[in-house]
mmCIF file of C-alpha atoms in Angstrom:
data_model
loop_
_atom_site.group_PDB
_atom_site.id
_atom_site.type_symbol
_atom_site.label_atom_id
_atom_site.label_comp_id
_atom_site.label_asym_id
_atom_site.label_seq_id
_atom_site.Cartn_x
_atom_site.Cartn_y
_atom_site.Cartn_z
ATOM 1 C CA UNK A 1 85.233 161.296 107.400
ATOM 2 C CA UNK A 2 83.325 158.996 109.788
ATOM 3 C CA UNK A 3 80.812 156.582 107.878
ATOM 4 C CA UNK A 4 82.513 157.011 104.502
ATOM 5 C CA UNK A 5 83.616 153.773 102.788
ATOM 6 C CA UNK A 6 86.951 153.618 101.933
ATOM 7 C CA UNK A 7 86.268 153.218 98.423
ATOM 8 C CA UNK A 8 84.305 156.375 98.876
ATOM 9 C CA UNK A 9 87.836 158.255 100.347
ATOM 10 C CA UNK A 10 89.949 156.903 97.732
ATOM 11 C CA UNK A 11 87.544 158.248 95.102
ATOM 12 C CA UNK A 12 87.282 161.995 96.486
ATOM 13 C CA UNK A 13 91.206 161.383 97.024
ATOM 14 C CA UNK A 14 91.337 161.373 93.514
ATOM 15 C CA UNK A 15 89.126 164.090 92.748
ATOM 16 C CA UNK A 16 91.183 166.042 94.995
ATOM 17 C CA UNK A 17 94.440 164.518 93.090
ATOM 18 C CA UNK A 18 92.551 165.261 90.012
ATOM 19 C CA UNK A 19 91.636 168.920 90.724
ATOM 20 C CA UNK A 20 95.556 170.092 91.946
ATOM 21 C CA UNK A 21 96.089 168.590 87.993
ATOM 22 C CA UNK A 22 93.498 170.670 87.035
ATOM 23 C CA UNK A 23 94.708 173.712 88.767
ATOM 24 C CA UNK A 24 98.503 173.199 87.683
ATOM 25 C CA UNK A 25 97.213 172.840 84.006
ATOM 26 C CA UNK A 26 95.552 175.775 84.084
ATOM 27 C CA UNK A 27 98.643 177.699 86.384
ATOM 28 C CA UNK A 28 101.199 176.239 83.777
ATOM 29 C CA UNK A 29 98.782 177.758 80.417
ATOM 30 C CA UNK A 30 98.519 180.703 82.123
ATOM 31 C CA UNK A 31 102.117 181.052 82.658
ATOM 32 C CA UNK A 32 102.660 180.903 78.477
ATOM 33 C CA UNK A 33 101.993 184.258 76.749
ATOM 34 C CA UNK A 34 102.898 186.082 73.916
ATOM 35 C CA UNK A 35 104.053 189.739 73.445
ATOM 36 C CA UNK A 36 101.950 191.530 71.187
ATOM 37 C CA UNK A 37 103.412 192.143 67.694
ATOM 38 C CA UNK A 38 105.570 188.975 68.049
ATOM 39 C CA UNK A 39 105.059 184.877 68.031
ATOM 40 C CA UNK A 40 107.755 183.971 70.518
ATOM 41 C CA UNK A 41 105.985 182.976 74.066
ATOM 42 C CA UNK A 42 107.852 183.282 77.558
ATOM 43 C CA UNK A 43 107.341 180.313 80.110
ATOM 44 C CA UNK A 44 107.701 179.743 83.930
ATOM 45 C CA UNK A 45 110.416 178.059 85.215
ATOM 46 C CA UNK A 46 111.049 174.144 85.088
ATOM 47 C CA UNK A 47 109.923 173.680 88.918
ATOM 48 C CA UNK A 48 107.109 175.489 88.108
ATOM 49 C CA UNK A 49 105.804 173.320 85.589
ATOM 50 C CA UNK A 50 105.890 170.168 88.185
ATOM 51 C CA UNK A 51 102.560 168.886 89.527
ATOM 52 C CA UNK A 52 102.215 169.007 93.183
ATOM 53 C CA UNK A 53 103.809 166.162 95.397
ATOM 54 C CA UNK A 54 100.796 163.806 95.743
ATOM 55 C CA UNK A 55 99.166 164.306 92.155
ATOM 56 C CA UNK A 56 102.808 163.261 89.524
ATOM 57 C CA UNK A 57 101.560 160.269 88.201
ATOM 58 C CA UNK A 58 100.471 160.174 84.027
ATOM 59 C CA UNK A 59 98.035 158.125 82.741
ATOM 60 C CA UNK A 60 96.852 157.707 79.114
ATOM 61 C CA UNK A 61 93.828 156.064 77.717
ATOM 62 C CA UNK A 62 93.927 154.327 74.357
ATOM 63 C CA UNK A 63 92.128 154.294 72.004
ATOM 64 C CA UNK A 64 90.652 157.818 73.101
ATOM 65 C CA UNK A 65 88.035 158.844 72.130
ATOM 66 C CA UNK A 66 86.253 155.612 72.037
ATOM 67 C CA UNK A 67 83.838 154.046 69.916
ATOM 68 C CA UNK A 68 82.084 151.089 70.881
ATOM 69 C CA UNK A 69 80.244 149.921 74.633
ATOM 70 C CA UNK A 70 82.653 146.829 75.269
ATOM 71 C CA UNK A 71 85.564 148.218 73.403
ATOM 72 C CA UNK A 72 88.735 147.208 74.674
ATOM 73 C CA UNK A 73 91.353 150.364 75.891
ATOM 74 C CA UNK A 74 94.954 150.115 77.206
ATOM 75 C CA UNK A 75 95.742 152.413 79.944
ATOM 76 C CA UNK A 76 99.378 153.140 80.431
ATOM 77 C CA UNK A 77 101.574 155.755 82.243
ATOM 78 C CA UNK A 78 104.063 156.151 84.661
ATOM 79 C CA UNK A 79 103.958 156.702 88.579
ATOM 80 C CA UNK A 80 105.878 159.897 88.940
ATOM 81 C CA UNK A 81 107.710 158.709 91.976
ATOM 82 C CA UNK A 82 104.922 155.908 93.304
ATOM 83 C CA UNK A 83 105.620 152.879 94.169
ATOM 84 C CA UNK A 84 103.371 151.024 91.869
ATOM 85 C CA UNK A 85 100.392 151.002 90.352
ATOM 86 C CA UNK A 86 97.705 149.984 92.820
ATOM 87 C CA UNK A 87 94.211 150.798 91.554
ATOM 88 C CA UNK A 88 92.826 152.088 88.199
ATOM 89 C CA UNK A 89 88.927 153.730 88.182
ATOM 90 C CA UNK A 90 87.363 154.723 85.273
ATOM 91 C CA UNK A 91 84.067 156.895 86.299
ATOM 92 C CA UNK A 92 82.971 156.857 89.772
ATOM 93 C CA UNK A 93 82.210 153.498 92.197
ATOM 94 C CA UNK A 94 78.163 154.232 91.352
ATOM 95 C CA UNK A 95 78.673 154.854 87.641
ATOM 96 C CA UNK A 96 82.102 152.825 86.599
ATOM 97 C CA UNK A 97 82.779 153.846 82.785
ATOM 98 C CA UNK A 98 85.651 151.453 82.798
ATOM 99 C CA UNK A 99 84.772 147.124 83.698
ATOM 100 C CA UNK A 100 87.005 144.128 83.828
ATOM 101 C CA UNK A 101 89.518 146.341 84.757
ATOM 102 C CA UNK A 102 93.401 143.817 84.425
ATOM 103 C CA UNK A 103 96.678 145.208 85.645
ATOM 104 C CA UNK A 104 99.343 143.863 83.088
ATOM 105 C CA UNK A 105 102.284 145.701 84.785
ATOM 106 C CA UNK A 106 102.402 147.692 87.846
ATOM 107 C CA UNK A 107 106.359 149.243 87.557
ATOM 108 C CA UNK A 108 106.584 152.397 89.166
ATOM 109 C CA UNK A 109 108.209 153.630 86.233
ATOM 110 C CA UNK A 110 105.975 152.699 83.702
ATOM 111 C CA UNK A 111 102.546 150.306 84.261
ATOM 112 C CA UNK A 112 99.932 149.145 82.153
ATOM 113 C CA UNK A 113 96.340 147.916 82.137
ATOM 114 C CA UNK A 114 93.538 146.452 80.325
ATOM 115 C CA UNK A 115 89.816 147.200 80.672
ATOM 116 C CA UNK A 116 86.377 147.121 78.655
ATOM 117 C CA UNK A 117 84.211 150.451 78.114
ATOM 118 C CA UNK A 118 80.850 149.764 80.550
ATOM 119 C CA UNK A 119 77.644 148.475 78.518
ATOM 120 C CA UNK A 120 75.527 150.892 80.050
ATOM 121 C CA UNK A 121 78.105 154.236 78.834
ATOM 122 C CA UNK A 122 76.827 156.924 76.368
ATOM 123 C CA UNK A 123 78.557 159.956 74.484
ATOM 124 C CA UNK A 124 80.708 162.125 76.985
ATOM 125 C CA UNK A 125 83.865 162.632 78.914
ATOM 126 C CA UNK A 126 84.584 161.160 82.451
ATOM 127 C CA UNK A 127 87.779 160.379 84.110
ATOM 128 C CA UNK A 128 90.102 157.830 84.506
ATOM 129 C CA UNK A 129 91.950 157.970 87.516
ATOM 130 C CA UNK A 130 95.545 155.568 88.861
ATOM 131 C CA UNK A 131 96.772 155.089 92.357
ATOM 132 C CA UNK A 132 100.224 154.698 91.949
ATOM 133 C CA UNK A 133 100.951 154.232 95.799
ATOM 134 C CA UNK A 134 101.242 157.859 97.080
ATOM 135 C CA UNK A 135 101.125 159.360 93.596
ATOM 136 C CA UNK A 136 97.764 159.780 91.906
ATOM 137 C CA UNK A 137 97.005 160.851 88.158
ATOM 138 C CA UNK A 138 94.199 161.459 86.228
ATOM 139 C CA UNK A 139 93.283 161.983 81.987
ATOM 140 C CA UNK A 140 89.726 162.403 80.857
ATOM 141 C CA UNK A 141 88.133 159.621 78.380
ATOM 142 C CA UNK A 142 86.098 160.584 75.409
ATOM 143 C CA UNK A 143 83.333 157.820 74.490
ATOM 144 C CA UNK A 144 81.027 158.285 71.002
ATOM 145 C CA UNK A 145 79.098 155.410 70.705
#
């Protein structure tokens, strides 16, 4: 990736983090069904369920959805086997959803942060992505204002 910024790499890094998510989301729903005629479901196996190496950290927003441009949300998870929570990006570099971004805590089993919704935001979804030092995670944000 000559002539890419590194903020630039860590961002697709995440997208990339953020699709395998994706993909194990939809793998694990697709793994739950239900026999006709009855309402008990079968489900793959524990390993199954596990997000690829890489891509274990969670990360929730709160409050989500949002209501206000300068609103005040706590973002909280846990590293899924990172060392420590490194970076938080709301958005993308270009369009940042998420400003004044604070890490409170940065445990690798549980971290938390502090940031203000973007002035400039409007009604949608975008993501919020965490760099937990070699485990990444993602969660979507909701904004109505």
């Amino acid at each position: 990736m000559r002539g890419t910024t590194k903020p630039t790499r860590t961002l697709l890094g995440l997208a990339l983090a953020a699709g395998l998510i994706t993909a194990t989301s939809i793998g694990i729903a697709g793994g739950a069904s239900a026999d006709s005629g009855t309402t008990e479901g079968k489900t793959m196996s524990s390993t199954a369920q596990q997000p690829p190496k890489g891509a274990r950290a969670t990360v929730q927003v709160s409050p989500n959805p949002t209501t206000r441009r300068g609103e005040e949300v706590t973002i909280t998870g846990n590293c899924g086997g990172g060392t420590g929570l490194k970076s938080v990006l709301g958005g993308s570099p270009e369009h940042p959803v998420l400003e004044n971004i604070r890490i409170l805590k940065s445990g690798p089993d549980e971290f938390e942060a502090k940031a203000t919704l973007a002035a400039q935001i409007g009604n949608g979804v975008g993501p919020v992505f965490v760099d937990c030092g070699g485990e990444a995670g993602v969660t979507l944000l909701v904004t109505h204002v």
